[in-house]
Amino acid sequence: MEIERIPLQKHGDSRGMLVALEQDRNVPFVIRRVYYLFATHDGVHRGRHAHRHLNQLAVAVRGSVTFLLDDGTGPVRVVLDDPAYGLHLGSMVWRELYDFSEDCVLMVLADHVYDPADYITDYAVFLREVRGPVYQEGLAACQSL
Amino acid sequence: MEIERIPLQKHGDSRGMLVALEQDRNVPFVIRRVYYLFATHDGVHRGRHAHRHLNQLAVAVRGSVTFLLDDGTGPVRVVLDDPAYGLHLGSMVWRELYDFSEDCVLMVLADHVYDPADYITDYAVFLREVRGPVYQEGLAACQSL
């Protein structure tokens, strides 16, 4: 699965903490978009989509959130609750976000600006695309039995 | 003064809030570095420098912080306390940051990776550089009286 939990160097001193994310250093892509989620309501689930091409690096800069991730082979659960850890999500990973703490601020860096055409919002379509022609053939063979 | 407080569009719905910063859309430069300050100790002052070339966009994504800004013509005070406002700081602006709330997370986008040579950490040097040759001549004329 194109998913990696990346430890980020904390530059701490008597003043407080600083973490820096830099293109071609600890960010494995060109940064064209930075977005952040905050004031997420209690019990909310977000995400429920995959991206065909987008690369992202997510950091819970405050509070905590849980990711349920799936590259078509089954789900993996990742909790982000530390500003010094980033979650790198490559393309074709289905994600669902939930258990946002009241104070959660989730910051996400992405390598492209917003493009609705890059989203897959139907899990069945995602499975077909991620599993490719072999899966299609298997499915067709099964259905013809 | 090359300082601008920029309102950022909030994409809110029943789930919560999202703000997106995008290159060539609401970010007036190429994003090469994203850093964030957190767990800042009580009473701390940060900054106390200017950049010769760096462009930055700062957002208090959580909590609040005060900027004291000076382009050589005198100080301006700006409070950041809303995730939907960005502060654009051009080059040659002396900044001091203080009154960090306990929960403050200050996120900053910049158009270059870290470069120590771009920092001016001496206020007198900053004034000389920002005020240019005319200031130097005035200073020299004054001192020769």
Short mmCIF file of C-alpha atoms in Angstrom, two decimals:
data_model
loop_
_atom_site.label_atom_id
_atom_site.label_comp_id
_atom_site.label_asym_id
_atom_site.label_seq_id
_atom_site.Cartn_x
_atom_site.Cartn_y
_atom_site.Cartn_z
CA MET A 1 0.00 0.00 0.00
CA GLU A 2 1.38 3.43 -0.92
CA ILE A 3 1.07 4.65 2.67
CA GLU A 4 3.91 5.72 4.91
CA ARG A 5 3.96 7.18 8.42
CA ILE A 6 6.88 9.63 8.38
CA PRO A 7 8.60 10.89 11.55
CA LEU A 8 9.23 14.64 11.22
CA GLN A 9 12.15 16.33 12.94
CA LYS A 10 11.06 18.64 15.76
CA HIS A 11 13.20 21.75 16.20
CA GLY A 12 12.53 22.39 19.87
CA ASP A 13 14.19 24.79 22.26
CA SER A 14 13.26 26.87 25.31
CA ARG A 15 10.74 28.81 23.17
CA GLY A 16 8.66 25.86 21.93
CA MET A 17 8.43 23.54 18.94
CA LEU A 18 8.81 23.98 15.18
CA VAL A 19 8.41 21.39 12.41
CA ALA A 20 9.33 22.23 8.82
CA LEU A 21 8.11 20.42 5.70
CA GLU A 22 10.22 21.19 2.66
CA GLN A 23 9.91 20.28 -0.98
CA ASP A 24 12.60 17.80 -2.07
CA ARG A 25 13.72 17.37 1.55
CA ASN A 26 11.07 15.64 3.68
CA VAL A 27 8.12 16.19 1.31
CA PRO A 28 8.31 13.70 -1.58
CA PHE A 29 6.46 15.94 -4.05
CA VAL A 30 5.95 19.52 -5.25
CA ILE A 31 3.62 21.38 -2.83
CA ARG A 32 0.83 23.08 -4.78
CA ARG A 33 -1.99 22.97 -2.22
CA VAL A 34 -2.21 23.15 1.56
CA TYR A 35 -5.57 22.67 3.21
CA TYR A 36 -6.69 22.24 6.78
CA LEU A 37 -9.77 20.83 8.45
CA PHE A 38 -10.94 22.26 11.76
CA ALA A 39 -14.10 22.65 13.86
CA THR A 40 -15.14 19.17 12.74
CA HIS A 41 -18.43 18.22 14.33
CA ASP A 42 -18.73 15.34 16.74
CA GLY A 43 -19.29 11.93 15.15
CA VAL A 44 -18.46 13.13 11.63
CA HIS A 45 -16.84 10.88 9.02
CA ARG A 46 -14.99 12.64 6.19
CA GLY A 47 -13.16 11.44 3.11
CA ARG A 48 -14.78 8.31 1.67
CA HIS A 49 -12.95 8.76 -1.60
CA ALA A 50 -9.70 7.96 -3.36
CA HIS A 51 -7.58 10.05 -5.74
CA ARG A 52 -6.47 8.77 -9.11
CA HIS A 53 -3.20 10.74 -9.13
CA LEU A 54 -2.92 13.02 -6.08
CA ASN A 55 -0.11 12.64 -3.53
CA GLN A 56 -0.76 13.95 -0.04
CA LEU A 57 1.01 14.39 3.26
CA ALA A 58 -1.31 14.74 6.26
CA VAL A 59 -0.35 15.96 9.75
CA ALA A 60 -2.60 16.35 12.81
CA VAL A 61 -0.97 19.62 13.90
CA ARG A 62 -3.38 19.71 16.84
CA GLY A 63 -5.52 16.98 18.41
CA SER A 64 -6.14 13.60 16.83
CA VAL A 65 -7.97 11.83 14.00
CA THR A 66 -8.20 8.27 12.73
CA PHE A 67 -7.72 7.21 9.10
CA LEU A 68 -9.17 4.01 7.67
CA LEU A 69 -7.14 3.30 4.53
CA ASP A 70 -7.63 0.74 1.80
CA ASP A 71 -5.64 0.12 -1.37
CA GLY A 72 -8.02 -2.63 -2.46
CA THR A 73 -6.40 -5.38 -0.40
CA GLY A 74 -8.20 -4.54 2.84
CA PRO A 75 -8.33 -1.78 5.44
CA VAL A 76 -5.51 -0.41 7.58
CA ARG A 77 -6.21 1.88 10.54
CA VAL A 78 -3.80 4.76 11.30
CA VAL A 79 -4.21 7.21 14.17
CA LEU A 80 -2.63 10.66 13.77
CA ASP A 81 -2.18 12.32 17.16
CA ASP A 82 1.30 13.86 17.03
CA PRO A 83 2.40 17.02 15.13
CA ALA A 84 5.75 15.34 14.57
CA TYR A 85 4.34 12.54 12.38
CA GLY A 86 3.18 12.85 8.79
CA LEU A 87 1.08 10.35 6.84
CA HIS A 88 2.04 10.07 3.19
CA LEU A 89 -0.84 8.90 1.02
CA GLY A 90 -0.09 8.03 -2.58
CA SER A 91 -2.67 7.74 -5.32
CA MET A 92 -5.40 5.08 -5.37
CA VAL A 93 -5.91 4.79 -1.63
CA TRP A 94 -9.48 4.85 -0.35
CA ARG A 95 -9.65 6.88 2.86
CA GLU A 96 -12.19 7.53 5.56
CA LEU A 97 -11.48 9.95 8.43
CA TYR A 98 -13.27 9.78 11.76
CA ASP A 99 -12.82 10.17 15.53
CA PHE A 100 -11.76 13.80 15.16
CA SER A 101 -10.98 15.21 18.59
CA GLU A 102 -12.81 18.46 19.37
CA ASP A 103 -9.58 20.46 18.94
CA CYS A 104 -8.28 18.58 15.87
CA VAL A 105 -6.61 20.61 13.12
CA LEU A 106 -5.65 18.31 10.26
CA MET A 107 -3.25 19.90 7.77
CA VAL A 108 -2.76 18.28 4.36
CA LEU A 109 -0.14 19.10 1.72
CA ALA A 110 -0.93 18.01 -1.85
CA ASP A 111 0.90 18.03 -5.16
CA HIS A 112 -1.96 19.48 -7.21
CA VAL A 113 -4.67 22.08 -6.80
CA TYR A 114 -8.26 20.92 -6.40
CA ASP A 115 -9.50 18.84 -9.34
CA PRO A 116 -12.92 17.14 -9.03
CA ALA A 117 -12.01 14.77 -11.90
CA ASP A 118 -9.27 13.23 -9.75
CA TYR A 119 -11.74 11.99 -7.12
CA ILE A 120 -13.29 8.51 -7.02
CA THR A 121 -16.25 8.69 -4.66
CA ASP A 122 -17.81 5.27 -5.40
CA TYR A 123 -16.09 2.40 -3.61
CA ALA A 124 -17.13 -0.15 -6.27
CA VAL A 125 -15.58 2.04 -8.99
CA PHE A 126 -12.44 2.39 -6.86
CA LEU A 127 -12.15 -1.39 -6.50
CA ARG A 128 -12.56 -1.89 -10.25
CA GLU A 129 -9.91 0.73 -11.04
CA VAL A 130 -7.41 -0.31 -8.39
CA ARG A 131 -7.66 -4.06 -9.07
CA GLY A 132 -7.39 -3.58 -12.82
CA PRO A 133 -8.27 -5.82 -15.78
CA VAL A 134 -7.50 -9.11 -14.00
CA TYR A 135 -10.15 -8.32 -11.38
CA GLN A 136 -12.60 -7.37 -14.13
CA GLU A 137 -12.00 -10.68 -15.89
CA GLY A 138 -12.43 -12.60 -12.64
CA LEU A 139 -15.63 -10.74 -11.91
CA ALA A 140 -16.96 -11.37 -15.43
CA ALA A 141 -16.03 -15.07 -15.20
CA CYS A 142 -17.79 -15.37 -11.84
CA GLN A 143 -20.90 -13.65 -13.12
CA SER A 144 -21.06 -15.95 -16.17
CA LEU A 145 -21.07 -19.10 -14.02
CA MET B 1 4.48 48.04 3.96
CA GLU B 2 4.43 44.72 2.10
CA ILE B 3 1.94 43.26 4.56
CA GLU B 4 -1.56 42.12 3.78
CA ARG B 5 -4.24 40.45 5.90
CA ILE B 6 -6.00 38.11 3.49
CA PRO B 7 -9.49 36.69 4.12
CA LEU B 8 -9.54 33.00 3.21
CA GLN B 9 -12.68 31.29 1.97
CA LYS B 10 -14.06 28.78 4.45
CA HIS B 11 -15.69 25.73 2.90
CA GLY B 12 -18.03 24.83 5.72
CA ASP B 13 -20.87 22.33 5.85
CA SER B 14 -22.52 20.05 8.38
CA ARG B 15 -19.23 18.18 8.82
CA GLY B 16 -17.02 21.13 9.78
CA MET B 17 -14.64 23.63 8.20
CA LEU B 18 -12.02 23.42 5.47
CA VAL B 19 -9.72 26.16 4.17
CA ALA B 20 -7.54 25.58 1.10
CA LEU B 21 -4.42 27.55 0.14
CA GLU B 22 -3.44 27.03 -3.46
CA GLN B 23 -0.50 28.15 -5.53
CA ASP B 24 -1.47 30.79 -8.13
CA ARG B 25 -4.96 31.02 -6.60
CA ASN B 26 -4.93 32.53 -3.10
CA VAL B 27 -1.20 32.05 -2.41
CA PRO B 28 0.81 34.72 -4.27
CA PHE B 29 3.96 32.59 -4.59
CA VAL B 30 5.31 29.07 -5.17
CA ILE B 31 5.02 27.00 -1.96
CA ARG B 32 8.37 25.34 -1.18
CA ARG B 33 8.22 25.21 2.61
CA VAL B 34 5.46 24.77 5.20
CA TYR B 35 6.37 25.05 8.86
CA TYR B 36 4.35 25.21 12.03
CA LEU B 37 5.01 26.45 15.54
CA PHE B 38 3.28 24.78 18.47
CA ALA B 39 3.71 24.18 22.21
CA THR B 40 5.15 27.68 22.50
CA HIS B 41 6.02 28.44 26.10
CA ASP B 42 4.28 31.16 28.05
CA GLY B 43 5.76 34.64 27.67
CA VAL B 44 7.96 33.69 24.70
CA HIS B 45 8.84 36.15 21.94
CA ARG B 46 9.86 34.63 18.59
CA GLY B 47 10.97 36.06 15.27
CA ARG B 48 13.03 39.22 15.81
CA HIS B 49 14.37 39.04 12.28
CA ALA B 50 13.60 40.04 8.71
CA HIS B 51 14.11 38.17 5.44
CA ARG B 52 15.95 39.69 2.49
CA HIS B 53 13.91 37.82 -0.13
CA LEU B 54 11.46 35.35 1.46
CA ASN B 55 7.69 35.65 0.97
CA GLN B 56 5.48 34.09 3.63
CA LEU B 57 1.83 33.49 4.37
CA ALA B 58 1.04 32.90 8.06
CA VAL B 59 -2.19 31.48 9.49
CA ALA B 60 -3.07 30.84 13.14
CA VAL B 61 -4.85 27.55 12.40
CA ARG B 62 -5.55 27.22 16.13
CA GLY B 63 -5.46 29.79 18.92
CA SER B 64 -3.94 33.24 18.60
CA VAL B 65 -0.66 35.12 18.30
CA THR B 66 0.36 38.77 17.88
CA PHE B 67 2.79 40.06 15.24
CA LEU B 68 4.70 43.30 15.65
CA LEU B 69 5.78 44.26 12.12
CA ASP B 70 8.09 46.98 10.89
CA ASP B 71 9.22 47.86 7.38
CA GLY B 72 11.50 50.61 8.68
CA THR B 73 8.79 53.25 8.92
CA GLY B 74 7.48 52.20 12.31
CA PRO B 75 5.69 49.26 13.93
CA VAL B 76 2.28 47.82 13.06
CA ARG B 77 0.54 45.32 15.35
CA VAL B 78 -1.49 42.48 13.83
CA VAL B 79 -3.36 39.83 15.82
CA LEU B 80 -3.96 36.45 14.14
CA ASP B 81 -6.79 34.61 15.87
CA ASP B 82 -8.90 33.18 13.02
CA PRO B 83 -8.05 30.16 10.77
CA ALA B 84 -9.84 31.99 7.96
CA TYR B 85 -7.34 34.88 7.81
CA GLY B 86 -3.83 34.75 6.37
CA LEU B 87 -1.08 37.31 6.88
CA HIS B 88 1.08 37.84 3.80
CA LEU B 89 4.56 39.06 4.69
CA GLY B 90 6.81 40.19 1.86
CA SER B 91 10.56 40.57 2.10
CA MET B 92 12.28 43.16 4.32
CA VAL B 93 9.72 43.19 7.12
CA TRP B 94 11.05 42.95 10.67
CA ARG B 95 8.76 40.73 12.74
CA GLU B 96 8.37 39.84 16.36
CA LEU B 97 5.81 37.25 17.52
CA TYR B 98 4.42 37.16 21.04
CA ASP B 99 1.25 36.55 23.10
CA PHE B 100 0.95 32.98 21.81
CA SER B 101 -2.12 31.37 23.31
CA GLU B 102 -1.44 28.05 25.03
CA ASP B 103 -3.14 26.17 22.17
CA CYS B 104 -1.68 28.25 19.31
CA VAL B 105 -0.60 26.46 16.13
CA LEU B 106 0.90 28.96 13.72
CA MET B 107 1.30 27.59 10.19
CA VAL B 108 3.54 29.44 7.73
CA LEU B 109 3.90 28.86 3.98
CA ALA B 110 7.09 30.16 2.36
CA ASP B 111 8.44 30.42 -1.17
CA HIS B 112 11.90 29.01 -0.39
CA VAL B 113 13.40 26.31 1.79
CA TYR B 114 15.39 27.33 4.86
CA ASP B 115 18.36 29.56 4.05
CA PRO B 116 20.27 31.15 6.96
CA ALA B 117 21.82 33.73 4.56
CA ASP B 118 18.34 35.20 3.95
CA TYR B 119 17.90 36.21 7.62
CA ILE B 120 18.72 39.63 9.06
CA THR B 121 18.85 39.23 12.85
CA ASP B 122 20.31 42.64 13.76
CA TYR B 123 17.73 45.45 13.77
CA ALA B 124 20.36 48.14 12.99
CA VAL B 125 21.51 46.15 9.94
CA PHE B 126 17.87 45.75 8.90
CA LEU B 127 17.27 49.51 9.13
CA ARG B 128 20.38 50.25 7.05
CA GLU B 129 19.35 47.73 4.38
CA VAL B 130 15.68 48.67 4.24
CA ARG B 131 16.23 52.43 4.21
CA GLY B 132 18.93 52.19 1.54
CA PRO B 133 21.63 54.63 0.42
CA VAL B 134 19.61 57.81 1.10
CA TYR B 135 19.34 56.84 4.78
CA GLN B 136 23.08 56.07 4.88
CA GLU B 137 23.86 59.49 3.40
CA GLY B 138 21.57 61.21 5.91
CA LEU B 139 23.15 59.29 8.76
CA ALA B 140 26.65 60.16 7.54
CA ALA B 141 25.70 63.84 7.11
CA CYS B 142 24.22 63.92 10.62
CA GLN B 143 27.30 62.31 12.12
CA SER B 144 29.62 64.80 10.38
CA LEU B 145 27.82 67.81 11.89
#
